[in-house]
Amino acid sequence: MDEPETRVPYEELTGCVAQIIEKHGVPGPRAEIAAQALCHGDLTGVRSHGLFNLARLYLPLFADARVDPQADLDVVNDTGAAVLVNANRALGLWAASEAMDMAAERARSHGIGLVSMHDCTHFGVAGFHSARAARHGMIGITASNCGRQRIARPPGGRAAMLGTNPFSVAAPAMDGHPFVLDMSTTVVPTGRIRSAALAGDRIPEGWLADDDGRAVTDPAAFDRGDAHLLWLGGRAETGAYKGYGLGLMVETLAALLPGAGLGPSPEALHGDGSPGGRDDDIGVIALAISPGTLRGTGGFQDDAERMFGVLAGGPPVNGESPVRYPGWHEAATAQENLRLGVPVPDWLLAEVSQAAREAGVPAPVPATTEEVT
């Protein structure tokens, strides 16, 4: 369903959000990174992980004191290439980027850098953090579990055990269009479900199912407890075990490794199939690989441009849209929105403006007609 929207300059959005976050106690430079991480979803067209979550996820974290706005990252163990970090309930929007920067710094010396982090909070769009490595000519990998929150059931099981467990891989590709794979291990993240419910839209078959395995297309059924979220692949016979396996991969690498909160814990066995638990003590992995350190100064970038160029030059079916790779469309959308302003649904812009008034900071100012044209 189409909804009225207004374009707002990207700097206006990030500036407003940064001030709101800073008013909740996060130091200014950290608040700026957090605002960029949050608004990245709107900038690249992934609205379910952008401003939509400000009032629904992040401001409640501050209100409930589940995030420590002043927390620093404490290095628990440092082996050179690998670092174990306690995030101390820091704001994940900032902490995950700090972890990736730390990993990239180690990769410059060792060829690879790993930061394993526990006691974090929700980190937003995984691709925002992995792409920080790609901007330095590196390969970046980020992943996060959902702490002790349980949303999805194992195939054939009735109790929810795991979160949506997103992960992202980013790498240099064609100029201005990095490769950025950013995905949940469930068919879609819960934000897509809730966005559709709020907009009054139906969802495709294959996202939700009831307890008898029948497809559910009413997104509001998820929060009513009448439907559960499916793994990437859908049903067992169409590949659900692949999505489930990827979810367990993230749980292992991002949470089991650093000792973070786990979804599959003994109390999960008593669940009734509905989502349960809270996303506290989230585990995060940030991995950076430096091809220049491993291969020397030449070769990788040329090879990357050639490989992704061949993909983008592939013949389309029946003259349809050009062949692209993950991250291309998001980069193109971001370039357009940086030029014209980020489109924000009017109801969401009003919500952000209300949050700004409550924080005592200026609301974002829409783009002028001249800027949009």
PDB file of C-alpha atoms in Angstrom, residues 90-208:
ATOM      1  CA  ALA A  90      26.999  -0.479  25.237  1.00  0.00           C
ATOM      2  CA  LEU A  91      24.753   0.737  22.435  1.00  0.00           C
ATOM      3  CA  GLY A  92      25.231  -1.884  19.726  1.00  0.00           C
ATOM      4  CA  LEU A  93      24.746   0.631  16.900  1.00  0.00           C
ATOM      5  CA  TRP A  94      28.090   2.123  17.942  1.00  0.00           C
ATOM      6  CA  ALA A  95      29.796  -0.874  19.551  1.00  0.00           C
ATOM      7  CA  ALA A  96      29.604  -3.119  16.468  1.00  0.00           C
ATOM      8  CA  SER A  97      31.246  -0.463  14.297  1.00  0.00           C
ATOM      9  CA  GLU A  98      33.945   0.040  16.910  1.00  0.00           C
ATOM     10  CA  ALA A  99      34.508  -3.725  16.909  1.00  0.00           C
ATOM     11  CA  MET A 100      34.841  -3.786  13.112  1.00  0.00           C
ATOM     12  CA  ASP A 101      37.322  -0.901  13.194  1.00  0.00           C
ATOM     13  CA  MET A 102      39.312  -2.799  15.820  1.00  0.00           C
ATOM     14  CA  ALA A 103      39.245  -5.931  13.664  1.00  0.00           C
ATOM     15  CA  ALA A 104      40.430  -3.975  10.609  1.00  0.00           C
ATOM     16  CA  GLU A 105      43.313  -2.514  12.603  1.00  0.00           C
ATOM     17  CA  ARG A 106      44.453  -6.024  13.579  1.00  0.00           C
ATOM     18  CA  ALA A 107      44.021  -7.238   9.990  1.00  0.00           C
ATOM     19  CA  ARG A 108      46.473  -4.628   8.724  1.00  0.00           C
ATOM     20  CA  SER A 109      49.171  -6.259  10.827  1.00  0.00           C
ATOM     21  CA  HIS A 110      48.154  -9.912  10.788  1.00  0.00           C
ATOM     22  CA  GLY A 111      46.158 -10.291   7.576  1.00  0.00           C
ATOM     23  CA  ILE A 112      43.103 -11.130   9.662  1.00  0.00           C
ATOM     24  CA  GLY A 113      41.480  -9.538  12.686  1.00  0.00           C
ATOM     25  CA  LEU A 114      38.764 -11.040  14.865  1.00  0.00           C
ATOM     26  CA  VAL A 115      36.757  -9.294  17.573  1.00  0.00           C
ATOM     27  CA  SER A 116      34.462 -11.554  19.602  1.00  0.00           C
ATOM     28  CA  MET A 117      32.091  -9.561  21.794  1.00  0.00           C
ATOM     29  CA  HIS A 118      29.514 -10.350  24.472  1.00  0.00           C
ATOM     30  CA  ASP A 119      27.055  -8.286  26.540  1.00  0.00           C
ATOM     31  CA  CYS A 120      26.166  -6.095  23.566  1.00  0.00           C
ATOM     32  CA  THR A 121      22.789  -4.627  22.557  1.00  0.00           C
ATOM     33  CA  HIS A 122      20.996  -4.628  19.193  1.00  0.00           C
ATOM     34  CA  PHE A 123      23.381  -3.474  16.428  1.00  0.00           C
ATOM     35  CA  GLY A 124      20.951  -2.562  13.648  1.00  0.00           C
ATOM     36  CA  VAL A 125      21.840  -3.233  10.013  1.00  0.00           C
ATOM     37  CA  ALA A 126      24.634  -5.807   9.891  1.00  0.00           C
ATOM     38  CA  GLY A 127      25.778  -4.576   6.474  1.00  0.00           C
ATOM     39  CA  PHE A 128      26.535  -1.104   7.815  1.00  0.00           C
ATOM     40  CA  HIS A 129      29.214  -2.552  10.054  1.00  0.00           C
ATOM     41  CA  SER A 130      30.709  -5.078   7.611  1.00  0.00           C
ATOM     42  CA  ALA A 131      30.948  -2.413   4.891  1.00  0.00           C
ATOM     43  CA  ARG A 132      33.318  -0.379   7.081  1.00  0.00           C
ATOM     44  CA  ALA A 133      35.987  -2.965   6.267  1.00  0.00           C
ATOM     45  CA  ALA A 134      35.191  -2.888   2.545  1.00  0.00           C
ATOM     46  CA  ARG A 135      35.842   0.859   2.466  1.00  0.00           C
ATOM     47  CA  HIS A 136      39.420   0.045   3.537  1.00  0.00           C
ATOM     48  CA  GLY A 137      39.842  -2.528   0.776  1.00  0.00           C
ATOM     49  CA  MET A 138      39.160  -5.417   3.148  1.00  0.00           C
ATOM     50  CA  ILE A 139      36.601  -8.178   3.464  1.00  0.00           C
ATOM     51  CA  GLY A 140      34.332  -7.660   6.461  1.00  0.00           C
ATOM     52  CA  ILE A 141      32.083 -10.170   8.190  1.00  0.00           C
ATOM     53  CA  THR A 142      29.669  -9.351  10.993  1.00  0.00           C
ATOM     54  CA  ALA A 143      27.074 -11.495  12.713  1.00  0.00           C
ATOM     55  CA  SER A 144      24.910 -11.256  15.795  1.00  0.00           C
ATOM     56  CA  ASN A 145      22.623 -13.531  17.706  1.00  0.00           C
ATOM     57  CA  CYS A 146      19.607 -12.162  19.570  1.00  0.00           C
ATOM     58  CA  GLY A 147      20.946 -12.772  23.037  1.00  0.00           C
ATOM     59  CA  ARG A 148      18.458 -14.706  25.111  1.00  0.00           C
ATOM     60  CA  GLN A 149      15.556 -13.808  22.865  1.00  0.00           C
ATOM     61  CA  ARG A 150      13.994 -16.780  21.068  1.00  0.00           C
ATOM     62  CA  ILE A 151      11.905 -16.224  17.949  1.00  0.00           C
ATOM     63  CA  ALA A 152      12.213 -19.174  15.554  1.00  0.00           C
ATOM     64  CA  ARG A 153      11.605 -22.885  16.099  1.00  0.00           C
ATOM     65  CA  PRO A 154      13.890 -25.673  14.869  1.00  0.00           C
ATOM     66  CA  PRO A 155      12.331 -27.518  11.922  1.00  0.00           C
ATOM     67  CA  GLY A 156       9.951 -30.054  13.389  1.00  0.00           C
ATOM     68  CA  GLY A 157      10.087 -28.447  16.847  1.00  0.00           C
ATOM     69  CA  ARG A 158       7.391 -26.624  18.807  1.00  0.00           C
ATOM     70  CA  ALA A 159       9.544 -24.489  21.132  1.00  0.00           C
ATOM     71  CA  ALA A 160      11.253 -21.338  19.856  1.00  0.00           C
ATOM     72  CA  MET A 161      15.025 -21.635  20.283  1.00  0.00           C
ATOM     73  CA  LEU A 162      16.877 -19.048  18.194  1.00  0.00           C
ATOM     74  CA  GLY A 163      16.633 -15.447  17.084  1.00  0.00           C
ATOM     75  CA  THR A 164      16.679 -14.209  13.494  1.00  0.00           C
ATOM     76  CA  ASN A 165      20.507 -14.264  13.787  1.00  0.00           C
ATOM     77  CA  PRO A 166      21.600 -11.885  10.993  1.00  0.00           C
ATOM     78  CA  PHE A 167      24.988 -11.897   9.316  1.00  0.00           C
ATOM     79  CA  SER A 168      26.718  -9.876   6.627  1.00  0.00           C
ATOM     80  CA  VAL A 169      29.719 -10.233   4.333  1.00  0.00           C
ATOM     81  CA  ALA A 170      31.085  -7.191   2.522  1.00  0.00           C
ATOM     82  CA  ALA A 171      33.959  -6.781   0.077  1.00  0.00           C
ATOM     83  CA  PRO A 172      35.250  -4.289  -2.484  1.00  0.00           C
ATOM     84  CA  ALA A 173      33.658  -4.818  -5.890  1.00  0.00           C
ATOM     85  CA  MET A 174      32.882  -2.364  -8.693  1.00  0.00           C
ATOM     86  CA  ASP A 175      33.587   1.307  -8.029  1.00  0.00           C
ATOM     87  CA  GLY A 176      30.887   2.788  -5.811  1.00  0.00           C
ATOM     88  CA  HIS A 177      29.033  -0.523  -5.564  1.00  0.00           C
ATOM     89  CA  PRO A 178      30.616  -2.822  -2.949  1.00  0.00           C
ATOM     90  CA  PHE A 179      29.444  -6.385  -2.492  1.00  0.00           C
ATOM     91  CA  VAL A 180      27.315  -6.431   0.664  1.00  0.00           C
ATOM     92  CA  LEU A 181      25.394  -9.562   1.583  1.00  0.00           C
ATOM     93  CA  ASP A 182      23.179  -8.717   4.558  1.00  0.00           C
ATOM     94  CA  MET A 183      20.575 -11.241   5.630  1.00  0.00           C
ATOM     95  CA  SER A 184      18.665 -12.813   8.461  1.00  0.00           C
ATOM     96  CA  THR A 185      18.741 -16.584   8.675  1.00  0.00           C
ATOM     97  CA  THR A 186      14.956 -16.645   8.907  1.00  0.00           C
ATOM     98  CA  VAL A 187      13.013 -15.967   5.694  1.00  0.00           C
ATOM     99  CA  VAL A 188      12.734 -12.306   6.734  1.00  0.00           C
ATOM    100  CA  PRO A 189      13.570 -10.387   9.915  1.00  0.00           C
ATOM    101  CA  THR A 190      10.748  -9.572  12.308  1.00  0.00           C
ATOM    102  CA  GLY A 191      10.939  -5.907  11.297  1.00  0.00           C
ATOM    103  CA  ARG A 192       9.644  -6.802   7.826  1.00  0.00           C
ATOM    104  CA  ILE A 193       6.668  -8.551   9.413  1.00  0.00           C
ATOM    105  CA  ARG A 194       5.846  -5.648  11.713  1.00  0.00           C
ATOM    106  CA  SER A 195       6.326  -3.039   8.987  1.00  0.00           C
ATOM    107  CA  ALA A 196       3.807  -4.885   6.821  1.00  0.00           C
ATOM    108  CA  ALA A 197       1.359  -5.146   9.727  1.00  0.00           C
ATOM    109  CA  LEU A 198       1.646  -1.422  10.427  1.00  0.00           C
ATOM    110  CA  ALA A 199       1.080  -0.591   6.758  1.00  0.00           C
ATOM    111  CA  GLY A 200      -1.925  -2.899   6.558  1.00  0.00           C
ATOM    112  CA  ASP A 201      -0.291  -5.047   3.879  1.00  0.00           C
ATOM    113  CA  ARG A 202      -0.529  -8.784   3.325  1.00  0.00           C
ATOM    114  CA  ILE A 203       2.699 -10.797   3.218  1.00  0.00           C
ATOM    115  CA  PRO A 204       3.705 -13.553   0.793  1.00  0.00           C
ATOM    116  CA  GLU A 205       3.118 -17.186   1.616  1.00  0.00           C
ATOM    117  CA  GLY A 206       6.260 -18.729   3.060  1.00  0.00           C
ATOM    118  CA  TRP A 207       7.055 -16.094   5.688  1.00  0.00           C
ATOM    119  CA  LEU A 208       4.739 -17.288   8.464  1.00  0.00           C
TER     120      LEU A 208
END
